[in-house]
XYZ file of C-alpha atoms in Angstrom:
420
model
C 0.000 0.000 0.000
C 2.748 2.421 0.935
C 4.654 1.571 -2.271
C 1.570 2.492 -4.293
C 1.188 5.808 -2.470
C 4.862 6.602 -2.954
C 4.574 5.868 -6.668
C 1.609 8.258 -6.938
C 3.525 10.960 -5.058
C 6.528 10.482 -7.379
C 4.337 10.806 -10.475
C 2.676 13.944 -9.119
C 6.068 15.442 -8.269
C 7.358 14.822 -11.782
C 4.194 16.329 -13.273
C 4.487 19.408 -11.058
C 8.123 19.917 -12.009
C 7.208 19.556 -15.673
C 4.440 22.146 -15.290
C 6.793 24.564 -13.551
C 9.383 24.076 -16.300
C 6.745 24.770 -18.942
C 5.608 27.900 -17.137
C 9.187 29.159 -16.860
C 9.929 28.604 -20.533
C 6.701 30.243 -21.712
C 7.775 33.355 -19.870
C 11.254 33.256 -21.383
C 12.542 35.919 -23.733
C 14.268 35.419 -27.067
C 17.674 36.370 -25.639
C 18.119 33.164 -23.681
C 18.749 29.532 -24.490
C 17.329 26.721 -22.363
C 19.491 23.572 -22.355
C 18.150 20.476 -20.602
C 20.382 17.758 -19.135
C 21.060 15.564 -16.103
C 24.549 16.978 -15.568
C 24.458 17.962 -11.908
C 27.259 15.821 -10.475
C 30.887 16.736 -9.695
C 32.919 17.374 -12.827
C 30.041 17.269 -15.285
C 28.363 20.290 -13.694
C 31.600 22.284 -13.909
C 32.157 21.117 -17.480
C 28.695 22.264 -18.544
C 29.260 25.619 -16.819
C 32.517 26.080 -18.748
C 30.748 25.420 -22.053
C 27.898 27.755 -21.071
C 30.363 30.548 -20.320
C 32.036 30.033 -23.696
C 28.640 30.053 -25.440
C 27.621 33.316 -23.779
C 30.962 34.917 -24.684
C 30.462 33.941 -28.340
C 26.859 35.215 -28.286
C 26.808 38.553 -26.409
C 23.484 39.385 -24.793
C 22.287 35.773 -24.774
C 21.765 34.093 -21.399
C 22.376 30.366 -21.068
C 19.623 28.772 -18.960
C 20.855 25.555 -17.356
C 17.731 23.413 -16.936
C 19.562 20.413 -15.517
C 17.538 18.019 -13.336
C 19.317 15.850 -10.779
C 18.627 12.397 -9.400
C 18.120 8.843 -10.542
C 21.197 8.772 -12.809
C 19.215 10.779 -15.366
C 15.876 8.999 -14.877
C 14.258 12.018 -13.194
C 15.370 14.320 -16.007
C 14.086 11.880 -18.634
C 10.695 11.619 -16.920
C 10.188 15.390 -16.884
C 11.488 15.712 -20.434
C 8.990 13.089 -21.593
C 6.156 15.198 -20.146
C 7.411 18.306 -21.910
C 7.861 16.571 -25.256
C 4.372 15.076 -24.956
C 3.020 18.586 -24.323
C 4.957 19.922 -27.365
C 6.879 22.219 -25.031
C 10.521 21.224 -25.560
C 13.609 23.007 -24.286
C 15.843 24.537 -26.947
C 18.171 21.542 -26.737
C 18.206 18.413 -24.605
C 20.605 15.630 -23.697
C 20.332 12.029 -24.843
C 22.760 9.136 -25.039
C 23.930 8.834 -28.627
C 22.442 6.006 -30.662
C 19.122 4.194 -30.622
C 18.065 5.692 -27.285
C 16.922 8.565 -29.517
C 14.866 6.379 -31.879
C 11.521 7.017 -30.154
C 12.038 10.774 -30.439
C 12.999 10.424 -34.101
C 9.938 8.345 -35.030
C 7.587 10.631 -33.131
C 9.021 13.685 -34.893
C 10.405 15.296 -31.736
C 13.888 16.078 -33.113
C 15.274 17.711 -36.244
C 17.622 16.159 -38.794
C 21.152 17.619 -38.417
C 22.767 16.300 -41.608
C 23.154 19.823 -43.032
C 24.824 21.023 -39.830
C 27.202 18.046 -39.951
C 28.162 18.959 -43.522
C 28.629 22.638 -42.670
C 30.853 21.872 -39.693
C 32.772 19.022 -41.351
C 32.058 16.751 -38.388
C 32.150 13.546 -40.439
C 35.868 14.229 -40.949
C 36.689 14.642 -37.243
C 34.322 12.078 -35.682
C 35.444 8.468 -36.299
C 33.383 6.523 -38.851
C 32.323 3.993 -36.219
C 30.841 6.823 -34.149
C 29.067 8.435 -37.110
C 27.633 5.043 -38.130
C 26.173 4.579 -34.632
C 24.796 8.128 -34.616
C 22.970 7.554 -37.899
C 19.306 6.569 -37.611
C 17.461 5.772 -40.821
C 20.156 7.585 -42.854
C 19.977 10.774 -40.810
C 21.783 12.186 -37.777
C 19.833 13.846 -34.972
C 22.380 14.533 -32.220
C 25.821 16.037 -31.660
C 28.161 14.074 -29.353
C 30.028 16.058 -26.701
C 32.113 13.256 -25.234
C 33.047 9.603 -25.327
C 33.055 7.040 -22.522
C 34.234 3.438 -22.794
C 32.251 0.522 -21.381
C 34.476 -2.546 -21.967
C 37.001 -2.122 -19.153
C 38.318 -4.361 -16.371
C 39.546 -2.516 -13.252
C 42.003 -3.878 -10.681
C 44.719 -3.096 -8.137
C 48.273 -3.867 -9.358
C 49.293 -4.471 -5.738
C 46.534 -7.068 -5.255
C 47.569 -9.010 -8.354
C 51.182 -9.047 -7.213
C 50.193 -10.355 -3.783
C 48.149 -13.119 -5.426
C 51.011 -14.083 -7.718
C 48.992 -13.206 -10.834
C 51.270 -11.791 -13.520
C 48.623 -9.874 -15.491
C 44.863 -9.480 -15.806
C 43.115 -12.088 -17.987
C 43.109 -11.679 -21.762
C 40.103 -13.975 -22.203
C 37.110 -14.925 -20.083
C 38.360 -18.511 -20.003
C 41.598 -17.227 -18.455
C 39.533 -15.243 -15.943
C 37.860 -18.474 -14.823
C 41.295 -20.017 -14.293
C 42.447 -17.038 -12.241
C 39.196 -17.169 -10.249
C 40.289 -20.483 -8.711
C 43.532 -18.915 -7.469
C 41.671 -15.879 -6.147
C 39.043 -17.916 -4.262
C 41.781 -20.050 -2.694
C 43.110 -16.845 -1.149
C 39.696 -15.997 0.316
C 38.804 -13.180 -2.087
C 35.963 -12.622 -4.547
C 37.124 -12.819 -8.174
C 34.640 -10.257 -9.531
C 32.604 -7.510 -7.887
C 29.252 -6.580 -9.404
C 26.695 -3.904 -8.635
C 22.985 -3.323 -9.344
C 21.066 -4.870 -12.236
C 22.254 -2.387 -14.857
C 25.881 -3.205 -13.990
C 25.103 -6.920 -14.393
C 23.780 -6.086 -17.860
C 26.943 -4.066 -18.481
C 28.937 -7.184 -17.555
C 26.850 -9.340 -19.928
C 27.534 -6.857 -22.717
C 31.290 -7.162 -22.256
C 31.172 -10.969 -22.061
C 29.150 -11.098 -25.290
C 31.655 -8.751 -26.942
C 34.633 -10.752 -25.712
C 33.179 -14.118 -26.739
C 31.540 -13.178 -30.037
C 33.956 -10.544 -31.323
C 32.885 -7.144 -32.673
C 31.315 -8.353 -35.946
C 28.971 -10.879 -34.366
C 28.311 -8.535 -31.432
C 27.023 -5.889 -33.829
C 25.074 -8.455 -35.851
C 23.370 -9.683 -32.686
C 21.848 -6.296 -31.910
C 21.151 -5.481 -35.551
C 19.140 -8.686 -35.957
C 21.614 -10.408 -38.263
C 22.575 -13.009 -35.649
C 19.952 -14.882 -33.674
C 20.072 -15.107 -29.891
C 19.405 -18.808 -30.470
C 22.602 -19.319 -32.508
C 25.201 -21.727 -31.037
C 27.853 -18.995 -30.689
C 25.455 -16.857 -28.668
C 24.459 -19.836 -26.518
C 28.141 -20.428 -25.740
C 28.619 -16.740 -24.887
C 25.620 -16.742 -22.539
C 26.943 -19.890 -20.910
C 30.250 -18.112 -20.332
C 28.372 -15.163 -18.821
C 26.651 -17.544 -16.394
C 30.032 -18.996 -15.399
C 31.550 -15.532 -14.924
C 28.566 -14.404 -12.851
C 29.011 -17.486 -10.653
C 32.492 -16.201 -9.758
C 31.083 -12.856 -8.624
C 29.425 -11.530 -5.495
C 26.066 -11.192 -7.272
C 24.201 -12.578 -4.235
C 25.465 -9.607 -2.210
C 25.767 -7.161 -5.109
C 26.697 -3.568 -4.354
C 23.913 -0.986 -4.492
C 25.687 1.213 -7.015
C 28.817 1.332 -9.156
C 30.944 3.295 -6.655
C 30.679 0.706 -3.845
C 31.164 -1.940 -6.541
C 34.579 -0.380 -7.229
C 35.232 0.099 -3.521
C 35.186 -3.681 -3.031
C 38.147 -4.014 -5.392
C 40.218 -1.287 -3.801
C 39.400 -2.286 -0.241
C 40.787 -5.729 -1.082
C 37.702 -7.938 -0.742
C 37.381 -8.419 -4.536
C 40.016 -8.483 -7.273
C 38.340 -7.358 -10.517
C 35.301 -5.433 -11.653
C 33.865 -4.438 -15.033
C 32.697 -0.851 -15.277
C 32.821 2.165 -17.603
C 35.595 4.711 -17.534
C 33.730 7.237 -15.413
C 35.398 5.064 -12.776
C 38.702 6.864 -13.314
C 37.347 10.201 -12.068
C 35.886 8.519 -8.995
C 39.103 6.663 -8.205
C 41.320 9.704 -8.701
C 39.145 12.485 -7.289
C 37.215 10.743 -4.517
C 39.564 7.905 -3.582
C 42.825 9.801 -4.340
C 44.300 6.835 -6.212
C 46.973 7.157 -8.880
C 46.646 5.599 -12.337
C 49.009 2.685 -13.032
C 50.234 2.719 -9.420
C 47.176 2.392 -7.177
C 44.679 1.361 -9.832
C 44.920 0.056 -13.361
C 42.612 -0.934 -16.187
C 42.618 -3.016 -19.362
C 40.092 -3.847 -22.036
C 37.660 -6.440 -20.719
C 38.684 -10.014 -21.612
C 38.572 -10.786 -25.318
C 37.995 -7.167 -26.401
C 41.463 -5.680 -26.744
C 41.498 -3.251 -29.671
C 37.739 -2.716 -29.465
C 36.199 0.491 -28.076
C 32.686 -0.179 -26.783
C 31.522 3.417 -26.588
C 28.723 5.509 -25.184
C 28.311 9.238 -25.627
C 26.357 12.165 -24.250
C 24.841 14.201 -27.047
C 22.500 17.142 -27.634
C 19.581 17.602 -30.020
C 17.583 20.241 -31.891
C 13.968 19.608 -30.805
C 11.057 20.156 -33.139
C 9.257 23.274 -31.935
C 12.262 24.727 -30.094
C 11.556 28.406 -29.401
C 15.031 29.539 -30.380
C 16.244 27.114 -33.082
C 18.947 29.493 -34.352
C 20.480 29.726 -30.872
C 20.062 25.981 -30.459
C 22.117 25.403 -33.605
C 24.817 27.681 -32.206
C 24.779 25.611 -29.005
C 25.185 22.415 -31.032
C 28.140 23.992 -32.826
C 29.641 24.750 -29.398
C 29.076 21.105 -28.383
C 30.829 19.787 -31.482
C 33.670 22.313 -31.538
C 37.264 21.644 -30.387
C 37.012 24.418 -27.789
C 33.695 23.202 -26.393
C 34.825 19.593 -26.112
C 38.169 20.567 -24.587
C 36.437 22.767 -22.015
C 34.008 20.037 -20.986
C 35.827 16.726 -21.076
C 38.861 17.232 -18.822
C 36.445 18.359 -16.081
C 33.903 15.586 -16.743
C 36.514 12.840 -16.894
C 35.728 11.768 -20.451
C 37.436 12.229 -23.807
C 36.307 14.321 -26.780
C 34.415 12.721 -29.644
C 36.634 14.674 -32.043
C 39.926 13.121 -33.073
C 41.660 16.512 -33.439
C 41.238 17.757 -29.845
C 44.264 18.977 -27.875
C 45.802 15.783 -26.462
C 47.942 17.748 -23.987
C 44.823 18.465 -21.917
C 44.229 14.787 -21.144
C 46.343 13.141 -18.450
C 46.509 9.757 -16.740
C 43.774 7.379 -17.772
C 42.287 9.932 -20.194
C 45.584 10.144 -22.101
C 45.521 6.361 -22.634
C 41.833 6.423 -23.591
C 42.360 9.215 -26.138
C 45.262 7.341 -27.734
C 43.041 4.271 -28.160
C 40.099 6.309 -29.502
C 42.310 8.011 -32.102
C 44.074 4.844 -33.226
C 42.767 4.055 -36.736
C 43.142 0.345 -35.948
C 40.669 0.583 -33.037
C 37.307 -1.003 -33.778
C 34.373 1.048 -32.481
C 31.134 -0.625 -31.390
C 28.188 0.752 -29.437
C 27.096 -0.035 -25.892
C 23.903 -1.982 -25.223
C 23.491 -0.906 -21.612
C 24.028 2.771 -22.345
C 21.618 3.284 -25.214
C 23.627 2.944 -28.417
C 22.628 -0.342 -30.097
C 19.114 -1.057 -28.800
C 15.985 1.080 -28.717
C 14.311 1.858 -25.408
C 11.572 -0.760 -25.680
C 13.985 -3.566 -26.570
C 16.419 -2.517 -23.849
C 13.591 -2.628 -21.296
C 12.658 -6.153 -22.397
C 16.280 -7.264 -22.077
C 16.336 -5.802 -18.565
C 13.290 -7.819 -17.533
C 14.560 -11.054 -19.057
C 18.030 -10.587 -17.585
C 16.625 -10.082 -14.094
C 15.005 -13.529 -14.337
C 18.124 -15.051 -15.879
C 20.330 -13.829 -13.027
C 17.869 -15.283 -10.512
C 17.211 -18.634 -12.157
C 20.087 -19.201 -14.593
C 17.907 -20.392 -17.487
C 20.048 -19.410 -20.487
C 17.694 -20.955 -23.062
C 14.625 -19.119 -21.779
C 16.536 -15.820 -21.709
C 17.667 -16.287 -25.328
C 14.168 -17.239 -26.505
C 12.638 -14.220 -24.748
C 15.044 -11.594 -26.094
C 14.930 -13.145 -29.593
C 11.140 -12.828 -29.597
C 11.185 -9.329 -28.106
C 13.643 -8.096 -30.735
C 11.068 -8.783 -33.442
C 8.262 -7.216 -31.402
C 10.057 -3.973 -30.476
C 11.588 -2.861 -33.755
């Protein structure tokens, strides 16, 4: 009963915030630009402020209105944004993860095609082809990426490996299983995991490592069936990897998931590279000395990316200013102002490398390497639309509980056809 009342209160709160936002915008003047995001955390908030200051300097007399909404790792912001888009009252630009997370907005006509802006700015020449391919929806591009994060990473303590007598982190998931026996014999957990989305993140990296980038992409594009033998083997490996984790006492969020590794109770964890900012800024650890990272097993040379991007909404009150904001987002100066503070790297390959130190220097080198293969993240909105991702979430929750690989594969295979 109380859960039902709390849900009603939450819905009413979101609706009230949406109404207030709509009222504020309707009273806005033409000399301001409203930009909507969920960037309210340390680093990202400062990065957005730096870009806003640059935008205002380039557009004298225009006030940048930061309409960021905090909480729920972006879920609160997305809920309010959904209300505004439904009411045809969009901000001048809003944040989405790059890729198929934007598909619903595209098909409902909520965002404008940016192909002309891409041609004018020459962005196809400075964004890697793999990124542009993943930004393209039905032959058009609807968002400008500000940054790049990497999902397929395995984090560890060099000191812990040395104490365990392990020469190097595993290059394959089969090697991880071998190391897990050594680790358990020493009374430690081989792999720390966090909440359900981090377990999905882990599945994504196991699929990538076992299938390789071509089959990984085919799987989410519908060219490879979830019922195929290779996929069955990959899911079986995921089940084995999960069995070597602390999933039964999973951490409540990704930060305490990392804490288990660096407190010494666990040895490895899979997480995105926002981890580096947390480890360096909050935990005061030094890259290569106190913490280290490699591509998740089987995915060396592959960059499983996610990206924050901004759009030009249909019905934006100040579309000309919105385009100028998008140019700021895609510019070398804008990306170099934002990313060192956020703890991410620029989407552009011509950004000033001298600004990126420690982990970010290594990440930028990999991103710029023409030999690096770029694929999109499942968990973070690139390769699956919202409806399909939600169905995978539901099926995975049951899989983690009951371990029925065949039922999981049958469910997500069926839901792929039903959600496209």
